[in-house]
Coordinates of C-alpha atoms in Angstrom, one line a residue:
M1 CA 99.6 5.2 188.5
N2 CA 99.5 8.0 191.0
I3 CA 97.1 8.3 193.8
E4 CA 95.0 11.1 192.0
A5 CA 94.6 9.1 188.8
N6 CA 93.7 6.0 191.0
K7 CA 90.8 7.9 192.5
N8 CA 89.6 9.4 189.4
E9 CA 89.5 6.0 187.8
D10 CA 87.5 4.4 190.9
W11 CA 85.0 7.4 190.5
M12 CA 84.5 6.9 186.8
K13 CA 84.2 3.0 187.1
L14 CA 81.6 3.6 189.8
L15 CA 79.7 5.9 187.4
V16 CA 79.9 3.5 184.6
S17 CA 78.7 0.6 186.7
Q18 CA 75.7 2.6 187.9
Q19 CA 74.9 3.3 184.2
Q20 CA 75.2 -0.5 183.1
Q21 CA 73.0 -1.3 186.2
Y22 CA 70.4 1.2 185.0
A23 CA 70.7 -0.2 181.4
A24 CA 70.1 -3.7 182.6
K25 CA 66.8 -2.8 184.1
I26 CA 65.9 -0.9 181.3
H27 CA 66.6 -3.8 178.9
M28 CA 63.8 -6.0 180.8
G29 CA 61.2 -3.5 179.5
G30 CA 58.0 -4.2 180.9
G31 CA 59.3 -6.7 183.3
K32 CA 59.7 -10.5 183.4
K33 CA 55.8 -11.2 183.5
A34 CA 55.3 -9.0 180.4
I35 CA 58.2 -10.8 178.5
E36 CA 56.8 -14.3 179.5
K37 CA 53.3 -13.2 178.1
Q38 CA 55.1 -12.0 175.0
H39 CA 56.6 -15.5 174.7
E40 CA 53.6 -17.3 175.3
R41 CA 52.0 -15.7 172.1
N42 CA 54.9 -16.8 170.1
K43 CA 56.2 -13.4 170.1
L44 CA 60.0 -12.2 170.4
T45 CA 60.8 -9.1 172.5
P46 CA 62.1 -6.2 170.4
R47 CA 65.6 -7.0 171.8
E48 CA 65.3 -10.6 170.7
R49 CA 64.0 -9.4 167.2
I50 CA 66.9 -7.1 166.8
A51 CA 69.5 -9.7 167.8
Y52 CA 68.0 -12.2 165.2
L53 CA 68.0 -9.5 162.6
I54 CA 71.4 -8.2 162.7
D55 CA 74.4 -9.9 161.1
T56 CA 76.2 -12.5 163.1
N57 CA 79.2 -11.2 165.1
T58 CA 78.2 -7.7 164.7
T59 CA 77.1 -5.2 167.3
F60 CA 73.9 -3.3 167.6
T61 CA 74.6 0.3 168.5
E62 CA 71.8 1.4 170.7
L63 CA 70.5 5.0 170.7
G64 CA 67.9 6.4 173.2
T65 CA 68.2 3.8 175.8
F66 CA 67.6 6.4 178.6
A67 CA 64.6 8.0 176.9
G68 CA 61.9 8.5 179.4
F69 CA 64.1 7.5 182.4
D70 CA 62.5 8.4 185.5
M71 CA 59.5 9.9 183.8
Y72 CA 55.8 9.1 183.8
Q73 CA 56.2 7.2 187.3
S74 CA 52.4 8.2 187.7
E75 CA 51.5 6.1 184.8
G76 CA 54.1 3.3 185.8
G77 CA 57.1 4.5 183.8
C78 CA 58.1 4.0 180.1
P79 CA 61.4 2.2 179.9
A80 CA 63.6 3.1 176.8
G81 CA 60.4 5.3 175.7
G82 CA 58.6 2.1 174.8
T83 CA 61.0 1.5 172.0
V84 CA 64.4 -0.2 171.2
S85 CA 66.3 1.8 168.4
G86 CA 69.8 2.0 166.9
L87 CA 72.3 1.2 164.3
G88 CA 72.8 -2.5 163.1
Y89 CA 74.3 -4.2 160.0
V90 CA 71.7 -6.1 158.1
S91 CA 73.0 -8.3 155.2
G92 CA 76.2 -6.1 155.3
R93 CA 74.3 -2.8 155.3
L94 CA 74.2 -0.2 158.1
C95 CA 70.6 0.3 158.8
M96 CA 68.6 2.2 161.5
I97 CA 66.3 -0.2 163.2
V98 CA 63.3 1.0 165.3
A99 CA 61.3 -1.8 167.2
N100 CA 58.1 -1.2 169.3
D101 CA 58.2 -2.8 172.9
Q102 CA 55.0 -4.2 173.4
T103 CA 55.9 -5.4 176.9
V104 CA 55.7 -1.6 178.0
K105 CA 51.9 -0.5 178.0
A106 CA 51.4 -2.7 174.9
G107 CA 53.8 -0.6 173.0
A108 CA 51.7 2.6 173.4
W109 CA 53.3 5.7 172.4
F110 CA 53.9 8.2 175.2
P111 CA 55.3 11.9 174.3
I112 CA 59.0 10.6 174.6
T113 CA 58.1 7.7 172.3
G114 CA 57.2 10.1 169.6
K115 CA 60.1 12.3 170.2
K116 CA 62.6 9.1 170.1
N117 CA 61.1 7.9 166.9
L118 CA 61.3 11.1 165.2
R119 CA 65.2 11.4 166.4
M120 CA 65.6 7.9 164.8
Q121 CA 64.0 9.2 161.6
E122 CA 66.2 12.3 161.6
I123 CA 69.5 10.2 161.8
A124 CA 68.2 7.9 159.0
L125 CA 67.3 10.9 156.9
E126 CA 70.6 13.0 157.7
N127 CA 72.8 9.9 156.9
N128 CA 70.9 8.1 154.1
L129 CA 70.3 5.0 155.9
P130 CA 67.8 2.3 155.3
I131 CA 65.3 2.4 158.1
I132 CA 63.6 -1.0 159.5
Y133 CA 60.5 -0.8 161.5
L134 CA 59.5 -3.6 163.6
V135 CA 55.8 -2.7 164.4
D136 CA 54.1 -3.9 167.5
S137 CA 52.0 -1.2 169.1
A138 CA 48.6 -0.4 170.5
G139 CA 49.1 3.3 169.3
V140 CA 49.0 6.6 171.1
Y141 CA 48.6 6.4 174.9
L142 CA 45.2 7.9 175.2
P143 CA 45.5 9.6 178.9
M144 CA 48.2 11.8 177.3
Q145 CA 47.1 12.2 173.9
D146 CA 47.1 16.1 174.0
E147 CA 51.0 15.7 174.4
I148 CA 51.5 13.3 171.5
F149 CA 49.0 13.7 169.0
P150 CA 48.4 17.4 167.5
D151 CA 51.7 19.5 167.6
K152 CA 54.3 19.8 164.8
E153 CA 56.8 17.4 166.6
H154 CA 54.1 15.0 167.6
F155 CA 52.9 11.6 166.2
G156 CA 51.7 12.9 162.9
R157 CA 55.4 13.9 161.9
I158 CA 56.6 10.4 161.5
F159 CA 54.3 9.9 158.7
R160 CA 55.4 13.4 157.0
N161 CA 58.9 11.8 157.5
N162 CA 57.8 8.4 155.9
A163 CA 57.0 10.5 152.7
Q164 CA 60.1 12.8 152.7
M165 CA 62.3 9.8 153.2
S166 CA 60.4 7.9 150.3
A167 CA 60.9 11.0 148.1
K168 CA 64.7 11.1 148.9
G169 CA 65.1 7.3 148.0
I170 CA 65.6 6.1 151.3
T171 CA 64.6 2.5 151.7
Q172 CA 61.9 1.7 154.5
I173 CA 60.9 -1.7 155.5
A174 CA 58.0 -2.2 158.0
A175 CA 57.4 -5.6 159.7
V176 CA 54.1 -5.7 161.6
M177 CA 54.6 -8.3 164.3
G178 CA 51.7 -7.2 166.4
A179 CA 49.1 -4.5 166.7
C180 CA 49.2 -1.7 164.4
V181 CA 46.4 0.7 165.2
A182 CA 44.6 3.8 164.3
G183 CA 47.0 6.7 162.8
G184 CA 50.0 4.0 163.4
A185 CA 48.5 2.1 160.7
Y186 CA 49.9 4.7 158.3
L187 CA 53.6 3.9 159.1
P188 CA 53.9 0.6 157.4
I189 CA 51.7 1.4 154.4
M190 CA 53.8 4.4 153.8
S191 CA 56.7 2.3 153.8
D192 CA 58.4 0.8 150.6
E193 CA 57.3 -2.6 151.7
T194 CA 55.2 -4.1 154.3
L195 CA 55.4 -7.6 155.9
M196 CA 53.2 -9.3 158.4
V197 CA 53.1 -12.1 160.7
T198 CA 50.1 -14.4 160.5
G199 CA 48.1 -14.5 163.8
N200 CA 49.7 -11.7 165.5
G201 CA 50.1 -8.9 163.0
S202 CA 47.2 -6.7 162.4
I203 CA 46.6 -3.4 160.7
F204 CA 43.4 -1.2 161.0
L205 CA 42.1 2.2 161.7
A206 CA 39.7 1.1 164.3
G207 CA 39.6 -2.6 166.2
S208 CA 36.9 -4.6 166.4
Y209 CA 35.6 -3.1 169.7
L210 CA 35.6 0.3 168.2
V211 CA 33.9 -0.9 165.0
K212 CA 31.3 -2.5 167.1
A213 CA 30.7 0.8 169.0
A214 CA 31.0 2.9 165.8
I215 CA 28.8 0.9 163.2
G216 CA 27.6 -1.8 164.9
E217 CA 29.4 -4.4 163.0
D218 CA 30.4 -7.6 164.9
I219 CA 33.9 -8.9 163.6
D220 CA 37.2 -10.2 165.0
N221 CA 40.5 -8.4 164.8
E222 CA 42.1 -11.1 162.4
T223 CA 39.4 -10.9 159.9
L224 CA 39.3 -7.3 160.1
G225 CA 42.9 -6.6 159.6
G226 CA 45.2 -9.4 159.8
A227 CA 47.8 -10.7 157.5
V228 CA 45.6 -13.1 155.4
T229 CA 43.1 -9.9 155.0
H230 CA 45.8 -7.5 153.9
T231 CA 47.7 -9.7 151.7
E232 CA 44.8 -11.4 149.9
I233 CA 41.9 -9.0 149.9
S234 CA 43.0 -5.4 150.6
G235 CA 46.5 -5.9 149.0
I236 CA 47.7 -3.4 151.7
A237 CA 50.6 -5.7 152.8
D238 CA 53.1 -7.4 150.5
Y239 CA 54.2 -10.6 152.4
K240 CA 52.9 -12.8 155.1
F241 CA 54.9 -15.2 157.1
D242 CA 53.9 -18.0 159.6
T243 CA 56.6 -17.2 162.3
E244 CA 58.6 -13.9 163.1
H245 CA 61.7 -15.5 162.3
Q246 CA 60.7 -16.2 158.7
C247 CA 59.6 -12.6 158.6
L248 CA 63.0 -11.3 159.8
D249 CA 64.8 -13.6 157.3
H250 CA 62.9 -12.0 154.5
I251 CA 64.0 -8.4 155.6
K252 CA 67.6 -9.6 155.3
K253 CA 66.8 -10.6 151.9
I254 CA 65.4 -7.3 150.9
I255 CA 68.2 -5.3 152.2
S256 CA 70.6 -7.6 150.6
K257 CA 69.4 -6.4 147.4
I258 CA 69.6 -2.8 147.7
G259 CA 71.7 -1.0 145.2
H260 CA 75.0 0.8 146.4
Q261 CA 75.0 4.6 146.4
P262 CA 77.9 7.2 146.3
T263 CA 79.5 8.0 149.6
A264 CA 80.5 11.3 151.0
G265 CA 84.0 10.3 150.6
F266 CA 85.5 11.1 153.9
D267 CA 89.0 9.8 154.2
R268 CA 89.5 6.5 155.8
G269 CA 92.9 5.0 156.1
Q270 CA 94.4 2.2 158.0
A271 CA 93.5 1.9 161.7
Y272 CA 95.9 2.0 164.3
L273 CA 95.2 1.5 168.3
P274 CA 95.8 4.9 170.5
V275 CA 99.1 5.3 172.1
N276 CA 97.3 5.8 175.5
E277 CA 95.5 2.7 176.9
V278 CA 91.6 2.9 177.1
S279 CA 92.1 3.3 181.1
T280 CA 93.4 6.6 180.6
L281 CA 90.0 7.7 179.8
Y282 CA 88.9 6.8 183.3
Q283 CA 91.9 8.3 184.9
A284 CA 92.0 11.6 183.1
M285 CA 88.7 13.2 184.1
P286 CA 89.1 14.3 187.6
M287 CA 86.6 13.4 190.3
N288 CA 83.3 15.5 190.2
N289 CA 84.8 17.4 187.2
A290 CA 86.5 19.5 189.7
K291 CA 90.2 20.0 188.8
P292 CA 92.2 20.7 185.8
Y293 CA 93.5 18.2 183.5
D294 CA 95.2 18.0 180.0
V295 CA 92.6 17.0 177.4
R296 CA 95.4 16.0 175.1
T297 CA 95.6 12.7 177.4
M298 CA 92.1 12.0 176.6
I299 CA 92.5 12.7 173.0
D300 CA 95.6 10.5 172.8
A301 CA 93.4 7.7 174.3
V302 CA 90.7 7.9 171.5
V303 CA 92.7 8.8 168.4
D304 CA 94.9 6.5 166.2
A305 CA 98.7 6.3 166.7
D306 CA 100.7 7.3 164.0
P307 CA 102.5 4.2 162.7
T308 CA 105.8 5.9 161.3
T309 CA 106.6 7.6 164.8
N310 CA 104.5 5.5 167.2
T311 CA 103.2 8.7 168.5
S312 CA 99.7 10.1 168.4
S313 CA 98.3 11.0 165.0
F314 CA 96.8 14.1 166.7
D315 CA 98.2 17.4 164.9
E316 CA 97.5 20.5 166.8
F317 CA 96.2 23.6 165.2
K318 CA 97.8 26.8 166.7
A319 CA 99.0 25.0 169.8
D320 CA 100.4 28.1 171.3
Y321 CA 97.3 30.4 170.9
G322 CA 93.9 30.2 172.3
K323 CA 95.0 27.5 174.9
T324 CA 91.4 26.9 176.4
I325 CA 90.3 25.3 173.2
V326 CA 92.6 22.5 171.7
C327 CA 91.9 21.9 168.0
G328 CA 93.7 19.5 165.7
Y329 CA 93.6 16.9 162.9
A330 CA 93.8 13.2 163.7
R331 CA 92.4 9.9 162.8
V332 CA 89.9 7.6 164.8
D333 CA 89.7 4.1 163.7
G334 CA 91.2 5.1 160.3
W335 CA 88.7 8.1 159.7
A336 CA 90.2 11.5 159.4
V337 CA 88.7 14.0 162.0
G338 CA 88.9 17.5 163.1
I339 CA 88.8 17.7 167.1
V340 CA 87.5 20.8 169.0
A341 CA 88.1 20.2 172.7
N342 CA 87.9 22.3 175.8
Q343 CA 90.8 22.6 177.9
R344 CA 90.7 22.9 181.7
M345 CA 93.6 24.8 183.0
I346 CA 95.2 27.1 185.8
V347 CA 95.4 30.6 184.8
K348 CA 97.5 33.2 186.6
S349 CA 96.1 36.6 187.4
K350 CA 96.9 39.7 189.3
K351 CA 95.3 37.9 192.3
G352 CA 97.1 34.7 192.0
E353 CA 96.3 31.5 190.2
M354 CA 92.8 30.5 189.2
Q355 CA 91.3 27.5 187.9
M356 CA 89.4 28.0 184.6
G357 CA 87.1 25.0 183.9
G358 CA 87.1 24.8 180.2
V359 CA 86.2 28.6 179.9
I360 CA 86.4 30.1 176.2
Y361 CA 88.4 33.3 175.9
N362 CA 88.5 35.6 173.0
D363 CA 91.4 33.9 171.4
S364 CA 90.1 30.7 171.9
A365 CA 86.8 31.2 170.2
D366 CA 88.7 32.8 167.3
K367 CA 91.0 29.9 166.9
A368 CA 88.1 27.4 167.1
A369 CA 86.1 29.3 164.6
R370 CA 89.0 29.2 162.0
F371 CA 89.6 25.7 162.6
I372 CA 86.0 24.7 161.9
L373 CA 85.9 26.4 158.8
N374 CA 89.2 24.7 157.6
C375 CA 87.6 21.4 158.3
N376 CA 84.7 22.4 156.2
Q377 CA 86.9 23.4 153.5
K378 CA 88.7 20.1 153.5
R379 CA 85.5 18.0 154.2
I380 CA 86.9 16.6 157.5
P381 CA 84.3 15.5 160.0
L382 CA 84.4 17.5 163.3
V383 CA 84.4 15.8 166.8
F384 CA 83.6 18.2 169.7
L385 CA 84.9 17.2 173.2
Q386 CA 82.8 19.4 175.7
D387 CA 83.9 20.2 179.1
V388 CA 82.9 23.8 179.3
T389 CA 81.5 26.3 181.7
G390 CA 80.9 29.2 179.4
F391 CA 82.6 32.3 177.9
M392 CA 85.1 34.4 180.0
V393 CA 83.1 37.2 181.8
G394 CA 84.3 40.5 183.4
S395 CA 85.3 43.9 182.0
R396 CA 88.5 42.9 180.4
S397 CA 86.8 40.2 178.2
E398 CA 83.9 42.5 177.6
H399 CA 85.9 45.2 176.5
S400 CA 87.9 42.8 174.3
G401 CA 84.7 41.8 172.5
I402 CA 84.0 38.4 173.9
I403 CA 80.4 38.5 172.7
K404 CA 81.6 39.3 169.1
D405 CA 84.2 36.4 169.1
G406 CA 81.7 34.1 170.8
A407 CA 79.1 34.9 168.0
K408 CA 81.8 34.2 165.5
L409 CA 82.3 30.7 166.9
V410 CA 78.7 29.9 167.0
N411 CA 78.0 31.0 163.4
A412 CA 80.8 28.8 162.4
V413 CA 79.4 25.8 164.2
A414 CA 75.8 26.5 163.1
N415 CA 76.7 26.9 159.4
S416 CA 79.3 23.9 159.5
V417 CA 78.1 21.4 156.8
V418 CA 80.4 18.5 157.3
P419 CA 79.2 16.0 160.1
K420 CA 79.5 17.1 163.5
I421 CA 79.8 14.4 166.4
T422 CA 79.7 15.8 170.0
I423 CA 80.8 14.1 173.2
I424 CA 80.0 15.6 176.5
T425 CA 82.6 14.6 178.9
G426 CA 82.3 16.9 181.8
N427 CA 80.5 20.1 182.1
S428 CA 78.2 21.8 179.3
F429 CA 77.2 25.0 180.7
G430 CA 75.6 28.2 179.2
A431 CA 76.5 29.4 175.9
G432 CA 79.5 27.2 175.9
N433 CA 77.0 24.3 175.4
Y434 CA 75.9 26.2 172.2
A435 CA 79.5 27.0 171.0
M436 CA 80.7 23.5 171.3
C437 CA 77.9 22.0 169.2
G438 CA 75.2 21.2 171.7
K439 CA 72.1 19.5 170.8
A440 CA 70.4 22.9 169.4
Y441 CA 73.3 23.0 166.7
D442 CA 72.2 19.6 164.9
P443 CA 75.2 17.3 165.7
R444 CA 74.7 14.1 163.9
F445 CA 75.2 12.2 166.9
I446 CA 75.6 13.4 170.6
Y447 CA 76.9 11.4 173.3
A448 CA 77.3 12.1 177.2
W449 CA 79.8 10.3 179.7
P450 CA 78.1 9.3 183.1
S451 CA 80.3 12.3 184.2
A452 CA 78.5 14.9 182.1
K453 CA 76.7 17.7 183.5
I454 CA 74.2 20.0 181.4
A455 CA 72.7 23.1 182.6
V456 CA 72.6 26.8 182.1
M457 CA 75.3 27.3 184.7
G458 CA 77.0 25.3 187.5
G459 CA 75.2 24.2 190.6
E460 CA 76.6 26.1 193.1
Q461 CA 76.2 29.4 191.3
A462 CA 72.7 28.6 190.1
A463 CA 71.5 27.7 193.5
K464 CA 72.9 31.0 195.1
T465 CA 71.5 33.0 192.2
L466 CA 68.0 31.5 192.6
L467 CA 68.2 31.6 196.4
Q468 CA 68.7 35.4 196.3
I469 CA 65.8 35.8 194.1
Q470 CA 63.5 33.8 196.6
V471 CA 64.9 35.3 199.7
A472 CA 64.3 38.8 198.2
A473 CA 60.7 37.9 197.1
L474 CA 60.0 36.6 200.9
K475 CA 61.4 39.7 202.2
A476 CA 59.2 41.9 199.9
K477 CA 56.1 40.1 201.6
G478 CA 57.5 40.9 205.0
E479 CA 58.8 37.6 206.0
T480 CA 62.1 37.2 207.8
I481 CA 64.6 34.4 206.9
D482 CA 67.0 33.2 209.6
A483 CA 70.4 31.5 208.5
T484 CA 69.0 28.0 209.1
T485 CA 66.1 28.5 206.9
E486 CA 68.0 30.2 204.4
K487 CA 70.6 27.1 204.3
N488 CA 67.7 24.6 204.3
L489 CA 66.3 26.5 201.4
L490 CA 69.7 26.6 199.4
D491 CA 70.1 22.8 200.0
T492 CA 66.7 22.2 198.4
I493 CA 67.3 24.4 195.5
K494 CA 70.7 22.9 195.1
Q495 CA 69.5 19.3 195.1
K496 CA 66.8 19.9 192.5
Y497 CA 69.0 21.8 190.0
E498 CA 71.7 19.1 190.4
Q499 CA 69.2 16.5 189.5
Q500 CA 68.5 18.6 186.4
M501 CA 72.1 18.5 185.5
S502 CA 72.5 14.9 185.5
P503 CA 73.2 13.1 182.2
Y504 CA 70.1 10.8 182.9
Y505 CA 67.9 13.8 183.2
A506 CA 69.4 15.0 179.7
A507 CA 69.2 11.5 178.0
A508 CA 65.6 10.9 179.5
R509 CA 64.6 13.9 177.5
L510 CA 66.8 13.1 174.5
W511 CA 69.2 16.0 174.6
V512 CA 71.7 13.3 174.2
D513 CA 71.5 10.1 172.1
E514 CA 73.1 8.0 174.6
I515 CA 75.0 7.7 177.8
I516 CA 78.1 6.0 176.9
D517 CA 81.0 4.3 178.6
P518 CA 84.1 6.4 178.1
A519 CA 85.8 3.1 176.8
D520 CA 83.3 3.0 174.0
T521 CA 84.0 6.8 172.8
R522 CA 86.4 5.8 169.9
N523 CA 83.7 3.2 168.6
R524 CA 81.0 5.4 168.8
I525 CA 82.9 8.3 166.8
S526 CA 83.8 5.6 164.2
K527 CA 80.4 4.5 163.8
A528 CA 78.9 7.8 163.6
I529 CA 81.4 8.9 160.6
E530 CA 80.6 5.7 159.1
A531 CA 76.8 6.4 159.1
A532 CA 77.5 10.0 157.7
N533 CA 79.7 8.8 155.0
H534 CA 76.4 7.2 153.6
N535 CA 75.1 10.6 152.6
A536 CA 76.9 11.8 149.6
T537 CA 75.2 15.3 149.7
I538 CA 77.3 17.9 151.3
P539 CA 75.8 21.5 150.8
E540 CA 78.2 24.5 150.0
L541 CA 79.7 26.3 153.2
K542 CA 77.8 29.4 153.6
T543 CA 78.6 31.8 156.6
G544 CA 76.2 34.5 157.7
V545 CA 77.2 38.1 158.8
F546 CA 79.4 38.4 161.7
Q547 CA 81.6 41.1 163.2
V548 CA 85.4 40.8 162.6

């Protein structure tokens, strides 16, 4: 290993270690005391429930771990958005699992909780996956009700999704293991089957205190809306159990009997390990995303080897044209994929050599658009590896029609009907984020490495632009700015902007589904295509009007 690769590896491993430390803290939910209190009530934590529910010797693929990260500090925080969610095998079936975390503010719904739950329902809908709700929530977090209750993408959208999923034949199972209050009471009842745990599970529109205040009736919560009430009197719930383990066992039985449905038919052959070691993924990305590298080195550490030649299965498309985007066909864990990846490289100009950090040129945009259409025609899922600073600027590019070619690529990405999986490995700036299938372009799954940076432009450029605006405004007021004040102002702007570029800032707001260890990239892509293969319906490809 050369010195440069060694430095890169140390840097990336440090970022991964930090990510793991943050995740370990998040996994503690509301903290040790809150977990102990949960156990005293004979209740499991959401992670314990999921660990028991999923099949032995399988892995839970968590999504949204960093939802709410560093947000709501004045409210005490909201680790993982107060919800643990992701993909897991239950009785051999891949399912979406969504579990409230009662140790975090009694499982109350913050704005990010609603956004996270809607994202999990969206994934279940898009991929036709059964969804299991493990309910234990006090309902909407009242101090922030205006940010979670009334709007289109707020709390009520969840029940609309319940109805739509039911209409599409997607199985929904709700296990009520704790409180299920007010509007939240509709979720289990709009699911296909509702299970309750005696003594802990309860469903009601208003708890005993509110009932007393509203109509003067004295009643306890168990009599009002406990498991016995809803299985024997109201008929709202379908099953009751003495313990959570019995309840979870019954979910397994229900899932085991679901009928099999047609798949999308995405091609999967024998899986082979990549030709490059997984350590290559740590070594290839330059420290601080600062230097050129060959993205093919990364690709060859993710895609399968070709067993006949013992070389990479990556078959490059138009290898000698549009070199700042690399496109090609390959297999990942046996699955056929089309890969679209930004290429950092050195470009020679009249003024000498110039580093282009994943800049998209006219020919690159044209090539990528054509390749995306080819994959749609062949029903091959697309994988985007993002490390892009945007489209090339300047008179030469403008006169060559860079906006036209960029629009052509955006059109192809927007109208693509095969599943799209996006991995942000480095920079994701400006319109490059859009062209390479950022969050706004509906990737089935979108992940970020700890080295990812997401913003409208790079930190240095943005800070200088914002500084010019602020200095001009101050001068317009007649104020003078000396060099020291200007530098301090620039540092302040840069620090704030770089904080917003962080992958944790993005993951906290669910701009990405998860921050992942680069070594997990291959597994995440494989699981994403497996999930997507459950939905047999692929619309007909139609592209809009674009200039040629």
